[in-house]
CSV table of C-alpha atoms in Angstrom, one decimal:
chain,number,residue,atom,x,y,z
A,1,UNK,CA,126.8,84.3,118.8
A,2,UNK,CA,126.3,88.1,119.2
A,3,UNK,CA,124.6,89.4,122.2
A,4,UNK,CA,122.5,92.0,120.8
A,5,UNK,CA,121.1,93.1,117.7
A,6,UNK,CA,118.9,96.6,117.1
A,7,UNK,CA,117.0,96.3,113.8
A,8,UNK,CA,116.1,99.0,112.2
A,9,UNK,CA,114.8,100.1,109.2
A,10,UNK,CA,117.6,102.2,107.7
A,11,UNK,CA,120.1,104.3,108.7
A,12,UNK,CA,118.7,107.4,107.7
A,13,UNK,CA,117.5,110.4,109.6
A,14,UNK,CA,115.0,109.7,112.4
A,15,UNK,CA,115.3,109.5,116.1
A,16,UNK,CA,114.3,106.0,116.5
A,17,UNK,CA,118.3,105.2,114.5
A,18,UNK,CA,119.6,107.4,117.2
A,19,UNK,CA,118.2,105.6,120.3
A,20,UNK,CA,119.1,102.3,118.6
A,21,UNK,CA,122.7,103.3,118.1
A,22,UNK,CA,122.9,104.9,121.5
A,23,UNK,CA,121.8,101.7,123.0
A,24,UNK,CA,124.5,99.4,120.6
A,25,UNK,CA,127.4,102.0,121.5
A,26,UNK,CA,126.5,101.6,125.2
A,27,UNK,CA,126.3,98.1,125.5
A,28,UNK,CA,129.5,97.2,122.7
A,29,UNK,CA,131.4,99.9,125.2
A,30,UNK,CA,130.7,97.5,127.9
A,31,UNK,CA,131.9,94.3,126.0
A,32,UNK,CA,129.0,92.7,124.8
A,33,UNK,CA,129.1,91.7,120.8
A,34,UNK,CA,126.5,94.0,118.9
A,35,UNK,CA,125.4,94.3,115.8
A,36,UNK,CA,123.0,96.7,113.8
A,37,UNK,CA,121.0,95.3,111.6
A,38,UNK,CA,119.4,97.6,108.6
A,39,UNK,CA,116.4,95.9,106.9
A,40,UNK,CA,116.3,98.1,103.4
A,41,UNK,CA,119.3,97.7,101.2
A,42,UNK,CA,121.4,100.7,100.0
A,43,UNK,CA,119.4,103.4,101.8
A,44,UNK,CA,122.1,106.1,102.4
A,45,UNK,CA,123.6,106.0,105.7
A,46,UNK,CA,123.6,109.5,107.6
A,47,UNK,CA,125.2,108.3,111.3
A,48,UNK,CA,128.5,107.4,112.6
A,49,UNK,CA,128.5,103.7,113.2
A,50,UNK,CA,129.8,103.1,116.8
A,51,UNK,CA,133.2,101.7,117.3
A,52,UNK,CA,132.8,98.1,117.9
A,53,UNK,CA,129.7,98.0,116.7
A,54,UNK,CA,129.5,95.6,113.3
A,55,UNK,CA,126.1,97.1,110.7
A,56,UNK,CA,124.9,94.5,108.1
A,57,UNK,CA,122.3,95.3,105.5
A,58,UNK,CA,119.8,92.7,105.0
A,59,UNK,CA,120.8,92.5,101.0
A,60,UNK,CA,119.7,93.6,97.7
A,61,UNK,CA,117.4,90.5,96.7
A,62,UNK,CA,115.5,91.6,100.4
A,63,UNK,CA,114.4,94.8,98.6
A,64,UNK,CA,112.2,93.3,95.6
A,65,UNK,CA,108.7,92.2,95.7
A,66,UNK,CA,109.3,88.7,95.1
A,67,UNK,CA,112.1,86.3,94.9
A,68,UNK,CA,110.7,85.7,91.5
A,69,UNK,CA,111.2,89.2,90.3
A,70,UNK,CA,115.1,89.0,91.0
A,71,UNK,CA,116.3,89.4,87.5
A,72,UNK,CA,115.5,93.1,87.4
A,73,UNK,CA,119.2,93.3,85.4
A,74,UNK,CA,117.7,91.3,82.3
A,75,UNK,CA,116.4,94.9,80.4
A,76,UNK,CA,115.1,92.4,77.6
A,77,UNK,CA,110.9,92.7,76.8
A,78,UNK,CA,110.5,89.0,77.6
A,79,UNK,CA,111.8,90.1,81.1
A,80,UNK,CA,110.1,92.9,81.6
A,81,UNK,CA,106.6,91.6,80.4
A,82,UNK,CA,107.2,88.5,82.7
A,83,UNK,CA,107.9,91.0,85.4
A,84,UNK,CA,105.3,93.2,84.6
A,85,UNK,CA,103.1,90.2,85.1
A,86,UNK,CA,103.9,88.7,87.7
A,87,UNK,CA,104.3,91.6,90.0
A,88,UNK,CA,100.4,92.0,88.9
A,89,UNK,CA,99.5,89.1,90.3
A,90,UNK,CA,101.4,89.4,93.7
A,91,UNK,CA,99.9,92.1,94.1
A,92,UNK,CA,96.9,91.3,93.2
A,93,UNK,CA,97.5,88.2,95.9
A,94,UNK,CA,98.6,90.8,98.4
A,95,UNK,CA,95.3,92.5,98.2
A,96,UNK,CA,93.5,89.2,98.5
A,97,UNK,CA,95.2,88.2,101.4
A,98,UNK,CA,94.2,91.4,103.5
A,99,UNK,CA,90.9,91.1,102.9
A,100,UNK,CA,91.0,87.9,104.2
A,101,UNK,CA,93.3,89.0,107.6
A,102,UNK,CA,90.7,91.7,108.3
A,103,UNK,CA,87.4,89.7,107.3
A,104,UNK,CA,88.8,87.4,109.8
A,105,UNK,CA,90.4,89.3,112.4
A,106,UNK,CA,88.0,89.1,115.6
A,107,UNK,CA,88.8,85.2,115.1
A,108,UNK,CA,92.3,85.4,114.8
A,109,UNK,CA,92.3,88.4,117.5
A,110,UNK,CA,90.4,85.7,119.8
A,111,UNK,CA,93.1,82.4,118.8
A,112,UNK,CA,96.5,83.5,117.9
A,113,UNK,CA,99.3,83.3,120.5
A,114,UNK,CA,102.9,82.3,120.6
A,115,UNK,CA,103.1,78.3,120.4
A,116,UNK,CA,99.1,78.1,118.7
A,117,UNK,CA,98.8,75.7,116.1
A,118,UNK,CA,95.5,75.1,113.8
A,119,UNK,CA,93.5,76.6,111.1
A,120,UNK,CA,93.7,79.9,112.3
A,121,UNK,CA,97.3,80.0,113.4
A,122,UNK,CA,97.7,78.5,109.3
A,123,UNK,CA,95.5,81.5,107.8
A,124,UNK,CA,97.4,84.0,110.0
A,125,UNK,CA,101.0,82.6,109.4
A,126,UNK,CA,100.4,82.6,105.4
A,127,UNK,CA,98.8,86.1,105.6
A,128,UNK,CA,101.8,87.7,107.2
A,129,UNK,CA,104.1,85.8,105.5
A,130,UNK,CA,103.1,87.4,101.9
A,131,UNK,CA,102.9,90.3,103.5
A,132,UNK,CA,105.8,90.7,104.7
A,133,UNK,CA,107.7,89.2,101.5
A,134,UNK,CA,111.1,88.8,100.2
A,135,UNK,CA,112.6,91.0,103.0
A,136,UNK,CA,110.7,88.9,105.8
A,137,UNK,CA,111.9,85.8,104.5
A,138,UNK,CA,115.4,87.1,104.2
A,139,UNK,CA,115.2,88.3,107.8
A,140,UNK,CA,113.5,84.7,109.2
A,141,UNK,CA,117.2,82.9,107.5
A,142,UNK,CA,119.6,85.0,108.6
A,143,UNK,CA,118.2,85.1,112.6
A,144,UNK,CA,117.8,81.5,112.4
A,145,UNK,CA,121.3,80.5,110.9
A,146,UNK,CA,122.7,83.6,113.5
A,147,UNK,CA,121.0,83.2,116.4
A,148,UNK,CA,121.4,86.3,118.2
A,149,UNK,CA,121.1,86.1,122.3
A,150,UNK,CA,118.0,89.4,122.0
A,151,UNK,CA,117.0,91.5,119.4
A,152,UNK,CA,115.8,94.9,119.4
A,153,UNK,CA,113.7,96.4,117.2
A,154,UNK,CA,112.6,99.9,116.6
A,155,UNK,CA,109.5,101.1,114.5
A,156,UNK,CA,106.6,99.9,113.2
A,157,UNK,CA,106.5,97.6,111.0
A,158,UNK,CA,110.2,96.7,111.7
A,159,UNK,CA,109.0,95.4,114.9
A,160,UNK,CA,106.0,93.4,113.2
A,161,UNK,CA,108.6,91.6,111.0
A,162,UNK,CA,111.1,90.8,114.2
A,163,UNK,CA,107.8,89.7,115.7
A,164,UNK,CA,107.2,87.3,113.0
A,165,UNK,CA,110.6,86.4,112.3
A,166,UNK,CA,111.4,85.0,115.6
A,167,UNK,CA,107.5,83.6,116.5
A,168,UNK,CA,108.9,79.8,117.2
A,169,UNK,CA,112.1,80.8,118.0
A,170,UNK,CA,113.9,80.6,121.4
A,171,UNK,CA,115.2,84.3,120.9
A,172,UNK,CA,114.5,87.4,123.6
A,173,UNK,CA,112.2,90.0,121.7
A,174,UNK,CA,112.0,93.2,122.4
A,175,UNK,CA,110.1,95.8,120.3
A,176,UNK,CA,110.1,99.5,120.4
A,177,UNK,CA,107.0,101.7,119.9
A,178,UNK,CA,108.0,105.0,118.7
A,179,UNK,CA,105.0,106.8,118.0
A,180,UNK,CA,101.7,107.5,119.7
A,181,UNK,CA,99.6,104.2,118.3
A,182,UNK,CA,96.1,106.0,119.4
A,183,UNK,CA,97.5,108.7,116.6
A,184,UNK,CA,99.8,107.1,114.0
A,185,UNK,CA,98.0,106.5,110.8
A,186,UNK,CA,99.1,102.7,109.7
A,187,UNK,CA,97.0,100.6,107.0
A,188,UNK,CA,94.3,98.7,108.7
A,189,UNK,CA,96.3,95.1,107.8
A,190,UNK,CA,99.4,96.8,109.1
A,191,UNK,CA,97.5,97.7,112.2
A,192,UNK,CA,95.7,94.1,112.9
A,193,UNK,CA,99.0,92.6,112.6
A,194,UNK,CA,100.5,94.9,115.1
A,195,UNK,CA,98.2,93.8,117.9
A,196,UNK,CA,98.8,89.9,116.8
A,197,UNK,CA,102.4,90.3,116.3
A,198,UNK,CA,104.2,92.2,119.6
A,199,UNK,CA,101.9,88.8,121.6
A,200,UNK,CA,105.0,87.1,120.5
A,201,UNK,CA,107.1,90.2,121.7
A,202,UNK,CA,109.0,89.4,125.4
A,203,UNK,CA,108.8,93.4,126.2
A,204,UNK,CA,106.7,96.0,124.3
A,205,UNK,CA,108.5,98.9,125.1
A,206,UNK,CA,106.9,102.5,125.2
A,207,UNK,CA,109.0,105.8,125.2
A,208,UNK,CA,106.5,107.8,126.8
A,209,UNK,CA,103.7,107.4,129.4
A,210,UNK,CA,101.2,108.3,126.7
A,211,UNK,CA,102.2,105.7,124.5
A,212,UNK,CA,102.4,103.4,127.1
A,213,UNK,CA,98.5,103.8,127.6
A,214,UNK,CA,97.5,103.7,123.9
A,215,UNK,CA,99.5,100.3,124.1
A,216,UNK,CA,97.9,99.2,127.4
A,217,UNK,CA,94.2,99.5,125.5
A,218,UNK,CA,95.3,97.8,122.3
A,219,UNK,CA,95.9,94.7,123.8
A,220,UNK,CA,97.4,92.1,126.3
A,221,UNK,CA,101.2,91.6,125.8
A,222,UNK,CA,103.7,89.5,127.6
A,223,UNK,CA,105.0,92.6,129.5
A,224,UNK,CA,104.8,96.3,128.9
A,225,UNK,CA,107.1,98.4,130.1
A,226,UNK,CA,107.8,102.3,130.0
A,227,UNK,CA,111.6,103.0,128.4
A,228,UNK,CA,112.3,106.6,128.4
A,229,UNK,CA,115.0,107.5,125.5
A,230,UNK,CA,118.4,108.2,127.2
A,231,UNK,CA,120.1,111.5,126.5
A,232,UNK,CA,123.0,111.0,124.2
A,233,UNK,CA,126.4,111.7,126.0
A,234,UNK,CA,127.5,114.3,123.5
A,235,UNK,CA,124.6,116.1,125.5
A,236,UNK,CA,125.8,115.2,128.8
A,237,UNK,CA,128.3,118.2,128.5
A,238,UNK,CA,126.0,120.4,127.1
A,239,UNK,CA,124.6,120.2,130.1
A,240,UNK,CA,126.9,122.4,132.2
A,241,UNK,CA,127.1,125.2,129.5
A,242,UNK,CA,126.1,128.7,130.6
A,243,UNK,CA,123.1,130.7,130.3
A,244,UNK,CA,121.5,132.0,127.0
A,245,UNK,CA,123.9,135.2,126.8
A,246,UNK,CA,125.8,134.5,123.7
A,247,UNK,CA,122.9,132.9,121.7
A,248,UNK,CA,121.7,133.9,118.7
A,249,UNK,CA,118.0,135.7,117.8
A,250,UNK,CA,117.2,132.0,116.2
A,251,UNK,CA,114.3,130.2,116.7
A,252,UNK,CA,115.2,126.2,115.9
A,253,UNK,CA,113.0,123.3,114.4
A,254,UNK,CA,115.2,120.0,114.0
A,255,UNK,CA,112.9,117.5,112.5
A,256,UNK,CA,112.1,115.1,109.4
A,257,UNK,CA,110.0,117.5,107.0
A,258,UNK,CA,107.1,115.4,106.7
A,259,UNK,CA,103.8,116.6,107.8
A,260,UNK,CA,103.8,115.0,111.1
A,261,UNK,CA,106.3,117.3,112.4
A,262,UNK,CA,103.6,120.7,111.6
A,263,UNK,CA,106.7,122.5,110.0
A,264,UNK,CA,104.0,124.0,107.7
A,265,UNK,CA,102.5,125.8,110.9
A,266,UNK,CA,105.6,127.1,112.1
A,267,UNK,CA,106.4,129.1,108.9
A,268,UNK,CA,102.9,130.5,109.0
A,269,UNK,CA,103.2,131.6,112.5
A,270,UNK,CA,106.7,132.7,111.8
A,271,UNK,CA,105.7,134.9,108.9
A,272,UNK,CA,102.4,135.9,111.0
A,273,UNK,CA,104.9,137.6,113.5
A,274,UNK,CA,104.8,141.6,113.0
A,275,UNK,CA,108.1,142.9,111.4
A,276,UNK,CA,109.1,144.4,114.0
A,277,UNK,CA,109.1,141.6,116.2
A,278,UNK,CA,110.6,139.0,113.5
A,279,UNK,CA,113.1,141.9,113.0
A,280,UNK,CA,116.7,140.1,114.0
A,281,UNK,CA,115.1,137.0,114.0
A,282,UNK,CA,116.3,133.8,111.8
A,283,UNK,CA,114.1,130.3,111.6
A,284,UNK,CA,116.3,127.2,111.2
A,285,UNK,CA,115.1,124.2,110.2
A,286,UNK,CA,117.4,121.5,110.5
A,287,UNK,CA,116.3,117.9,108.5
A,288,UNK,CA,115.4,116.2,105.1
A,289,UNK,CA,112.5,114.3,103.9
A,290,UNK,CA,109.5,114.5,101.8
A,291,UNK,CA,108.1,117.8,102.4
A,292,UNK,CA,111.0,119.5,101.7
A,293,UNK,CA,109.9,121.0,98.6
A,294,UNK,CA,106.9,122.2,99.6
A,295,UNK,CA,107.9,123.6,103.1
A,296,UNK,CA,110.6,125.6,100.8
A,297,UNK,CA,107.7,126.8,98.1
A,298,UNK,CA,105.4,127.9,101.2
A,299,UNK,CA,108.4,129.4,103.1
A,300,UNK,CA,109.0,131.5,99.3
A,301,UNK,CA,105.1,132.0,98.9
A,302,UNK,CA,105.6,133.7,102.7
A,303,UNK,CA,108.2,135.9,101.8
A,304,UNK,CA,110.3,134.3,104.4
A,305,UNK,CA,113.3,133.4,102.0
A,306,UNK,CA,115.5,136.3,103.4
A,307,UNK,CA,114.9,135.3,106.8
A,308,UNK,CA,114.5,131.2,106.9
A,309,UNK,CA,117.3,128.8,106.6
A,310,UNK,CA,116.8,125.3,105.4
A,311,UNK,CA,120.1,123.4,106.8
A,312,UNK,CA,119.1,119.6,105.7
A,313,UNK,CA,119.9,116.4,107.7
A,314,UNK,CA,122.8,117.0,110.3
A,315,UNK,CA,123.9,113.8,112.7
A,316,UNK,CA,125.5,115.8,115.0
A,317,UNK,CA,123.5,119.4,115.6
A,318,UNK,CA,125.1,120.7,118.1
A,319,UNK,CA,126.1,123.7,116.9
A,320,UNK,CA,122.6,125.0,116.1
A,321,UNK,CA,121.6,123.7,119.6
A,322,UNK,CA,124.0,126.1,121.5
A,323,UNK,CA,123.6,129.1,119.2
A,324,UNK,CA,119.7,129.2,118.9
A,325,UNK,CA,117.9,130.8,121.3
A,326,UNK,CA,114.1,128.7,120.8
A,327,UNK,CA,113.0,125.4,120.4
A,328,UNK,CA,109.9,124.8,118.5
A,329,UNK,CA,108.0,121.4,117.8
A,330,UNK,CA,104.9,122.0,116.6
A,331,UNK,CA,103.9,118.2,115.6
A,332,UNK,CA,100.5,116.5,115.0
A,333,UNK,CA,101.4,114.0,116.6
A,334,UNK,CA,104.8,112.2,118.5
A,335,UNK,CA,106.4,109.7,120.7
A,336,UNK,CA,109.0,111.4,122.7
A,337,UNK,CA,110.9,113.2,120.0
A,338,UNK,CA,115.1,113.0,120.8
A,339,UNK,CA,115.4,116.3,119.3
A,340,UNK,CA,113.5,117.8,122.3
A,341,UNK,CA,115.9,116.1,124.3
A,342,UNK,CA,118.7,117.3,122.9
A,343,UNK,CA,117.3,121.0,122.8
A,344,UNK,CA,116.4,120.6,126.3
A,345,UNK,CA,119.8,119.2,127.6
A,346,UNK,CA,121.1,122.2,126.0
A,347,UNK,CA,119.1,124.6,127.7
A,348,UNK,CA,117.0,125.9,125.0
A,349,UNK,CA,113.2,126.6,126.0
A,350,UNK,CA,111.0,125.0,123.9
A,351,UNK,CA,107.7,126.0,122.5
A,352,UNK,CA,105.6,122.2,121.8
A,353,UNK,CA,102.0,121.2,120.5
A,354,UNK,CA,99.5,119.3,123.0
A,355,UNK,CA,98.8,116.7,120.1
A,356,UNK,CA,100.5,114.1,122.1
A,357,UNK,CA,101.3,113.8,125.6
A,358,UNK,CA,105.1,112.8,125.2
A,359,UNK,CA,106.6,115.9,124.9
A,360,UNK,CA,103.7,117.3,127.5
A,361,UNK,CA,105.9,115.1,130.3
A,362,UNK,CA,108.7,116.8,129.7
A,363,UNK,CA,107.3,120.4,129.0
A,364,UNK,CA,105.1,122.1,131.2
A,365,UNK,CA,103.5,125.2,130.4
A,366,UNK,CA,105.5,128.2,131.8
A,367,UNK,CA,108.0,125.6,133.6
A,368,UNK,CA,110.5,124.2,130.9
A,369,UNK,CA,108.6,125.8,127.7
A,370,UNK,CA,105.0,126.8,126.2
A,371,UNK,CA,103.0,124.8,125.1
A,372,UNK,CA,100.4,125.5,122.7
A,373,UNK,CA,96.9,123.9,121.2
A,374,UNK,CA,97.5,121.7,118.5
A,375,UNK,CA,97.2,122.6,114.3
A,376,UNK,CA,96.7,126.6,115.8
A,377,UNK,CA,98.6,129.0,114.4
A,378,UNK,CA,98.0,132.0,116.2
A,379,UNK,CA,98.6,130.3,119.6
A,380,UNK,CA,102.1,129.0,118.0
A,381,UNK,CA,102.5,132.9,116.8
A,382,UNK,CA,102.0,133.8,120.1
A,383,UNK,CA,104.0,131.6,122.1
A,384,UNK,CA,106.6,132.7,119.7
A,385,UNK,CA,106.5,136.2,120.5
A,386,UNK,CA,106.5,135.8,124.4
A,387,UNK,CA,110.1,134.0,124.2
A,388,UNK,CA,111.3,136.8,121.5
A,389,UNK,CA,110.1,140.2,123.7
A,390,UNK,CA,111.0,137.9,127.4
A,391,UNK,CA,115.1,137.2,127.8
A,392,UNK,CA,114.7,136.0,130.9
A,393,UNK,CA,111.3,133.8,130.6
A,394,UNK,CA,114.1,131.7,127.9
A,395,UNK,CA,116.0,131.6,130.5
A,396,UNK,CA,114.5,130.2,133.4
A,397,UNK,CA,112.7,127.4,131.0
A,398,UNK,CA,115.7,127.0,129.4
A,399,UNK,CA,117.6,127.1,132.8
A,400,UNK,CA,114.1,124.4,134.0
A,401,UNK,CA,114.5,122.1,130.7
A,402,UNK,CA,118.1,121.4,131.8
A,403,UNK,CA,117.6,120.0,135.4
A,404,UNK,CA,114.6,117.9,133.9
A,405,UNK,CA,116.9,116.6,131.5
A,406,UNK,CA,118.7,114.7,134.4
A,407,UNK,CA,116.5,111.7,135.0
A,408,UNK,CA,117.7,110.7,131.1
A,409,UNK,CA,120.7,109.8,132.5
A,410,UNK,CA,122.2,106.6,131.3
A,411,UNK,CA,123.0,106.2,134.9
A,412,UNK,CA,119.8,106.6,135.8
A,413,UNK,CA,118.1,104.4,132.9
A,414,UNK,CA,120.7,101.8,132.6
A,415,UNK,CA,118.7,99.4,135.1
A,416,UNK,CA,115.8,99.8,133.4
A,417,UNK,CA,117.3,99.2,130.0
A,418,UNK,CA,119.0,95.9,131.2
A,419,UNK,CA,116.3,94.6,132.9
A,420,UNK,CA,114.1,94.7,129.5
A,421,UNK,CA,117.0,93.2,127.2
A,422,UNK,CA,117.6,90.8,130.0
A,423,UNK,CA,121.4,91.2,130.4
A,424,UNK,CA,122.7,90.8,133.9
A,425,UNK,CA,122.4,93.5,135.8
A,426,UNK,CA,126.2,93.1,137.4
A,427,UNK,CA,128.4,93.4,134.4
């Protein structure tokens, strides 16, 4: 029987597959039996696996729509019709089915609890069970036939499917809320079954204070608890590096390129810099995903080709930590973003958005960083050009940003971490 498990969604670049990993590694290193468990099959994997650390993908047949549609290898028209079909009327089902959770939902938001039984609990438990399909089922087996001492999950709708997959079972729960929920855009079903689901949840973990509140007004929970993300210990050493002498003129953005992350705003204030100022300047943006092409035809469009440097997804960024010279996260919205950490515990200043208020606890304006009104481009511009034309403002908020960085200690968060997974808090 393992001792731990962190589901995830994939392997992929994100943060929240950093914390997780950080957290198996740290806990396999002190002899308990982890696993990682990845829920979508064949998703490339861009992170070391920990040594001692075993990772098991859910399997293929968890990725179709429908146990029924499993014969995607027979390329006959027969097949494919049936398929066609089929997946027509699941869907179709699907679509039923959410109507029906949110028609219903003050009811079931009123009745459902861990251990209910009834009509409602019936309507609730077939709802989420189409919904959640093939890769839910899969899931439900494999932790039942396992048995795992405590599961953590991380994200979303991977922590709705932990939540539903261990509902009668006599296994510790604890789900991890990545993002500012008062923010985060998730489908209406999606977001009814978040505040039934984590009721089943032992902990609802929060990363930051401000997600902590949006999670305190959604609902009741069994017990909500703040758990900051701890800094990884490749950055402990960072740590005592020297000042920002031998950096680079390089301003840094390590994110996912998806609109969340405002990359779109940095390139316009970027460009919006006068020559002179951007003159000896380079913008790196370190990360993959589905704004790629776009941030690359605006960053053309700005005649910023010459002069911006599109790196992809990197697990281990060090190196563009210690030679830039700036930190920007201009996001629309956030939990508490690890690559802030890791720029921070580096000694980089950082220039951040007041969209959320994660990265506002650990950035204060003039004291670690700037930070700068949300979706504005000309403040971003600005905060930009006070760190270019002021050496020794990055310095002192780079110089602030380090000693902040201490409380992320694992020494200083491992109490709190055991005492939410429930391991014993003298091994």
């Amino acid at each position: 029987m393992d001792d731990l498990w962190v589901v995830l969604p994939h392997l992929g670049a994100g943060g929240a597959q950093k914390v997780g990993l950080l957290a198996a590694e740290h806990f396999s290193a002190q002899g308990y039996r982890v696993k990682v468990l990845t829920l979508i099959h064949g998703h490339p994997v861009l992170h070391n696996i920990p040594e001692g650390v075993r990772h098991q993908e859910l399997g293929p047949d968890a990725n179709v729509l429908h146990h029924w549609l499993s014969d995607g290898w027979n390329r006959s028209w027969l097949a494919r019709g049936r398929r066609f079909c089929i997946a027509q009327m699941i869907k179709a089902y699907r679509a039923l089915i959410r109507f029906q959770l949110l028609l219903l939902s003050p009811w079931l938001e009123s009745t459902i609890q861990p251990g209910c039984d009834g009509l409602a609990y019936s309507l609730f438990k077939r709802g989420a069970t189409s919904l959640g399909g093939e890769r839910l089922r899969h899931l439900r087996d494999l932790i039942d036939q396992e048995r795992p001492q405590r599961v953590l999950a991380l994200l979303t709708r991977t922590n709705i499917l932990c939540c539903l997959a261990t509902w009668d079972l006599p296994i510790h729960l604890v789900v991890s809320e990545r993002n500012d929920p008062a923010l985060q855009r998730l489908q209406a079903v999606w977001s009814l079954l978040r505040r039934l689901c984590y009721r089943r949840a032992d902990v609802v973990t929060a990363n930051t204070q401000g997600v902590l509140q949006a999670l305190q007004a959604m609902g009741s929970w069994q017990r909500l608890e703040l758990l900051p993300n701890p800094l990884p210990s490749s950055f402990e050493a960072s740590v005592q590096l020297g000042g920002l002498g031998l950096r680079q003129h390089e301003i840094l953005a390590l994110a996912r390129l998806q609109p969340q992350k405002g990359l779109d705003l940095l390139l316009r204030a970027f460009a919006s810099l006068a020559p002179s100022l951007r003159q000896g300047w380079r913008l790196t943006l370190v990360g993959e995903g589905p704004e790629s092409a776009a941030l690359k035809d605006l960053s053309s469009a700005l005649e910023l080709d010459d002069v911006v440097g599109f790196e992809g997804f990197r697990s281990d960024p060090q190196t563009f930590f210690r030679r830039a010279s700036i930190f920007a996260l201009p996001s629309r919205f956030e939990g508490m973003p690890n690559a802030l950490l890791e720029a921070m515990a580096s000694g980089l200043p950082s220039v951040v958005s007041d969209a959320s208020p994660g990265p506002l606890e650990m950035v204060r304006d003039g004291v670690e960083g700037l930070v700068v009104p949300s979706e504005n481009v000309e403040a971003l511009a600005l905060a930009l050009e006070r760190f270019i034309v002021d050496p020794a403002l990055r310095e002192r908020c780079g110089s602030a940003a380090r000693t902040t960085l201490e409380a992320l200690d694992w020494s200083v968060l491992e109490p709190r971490w055991r005492s939410v997974l429930a391991l014993p808090t003298d091994e």
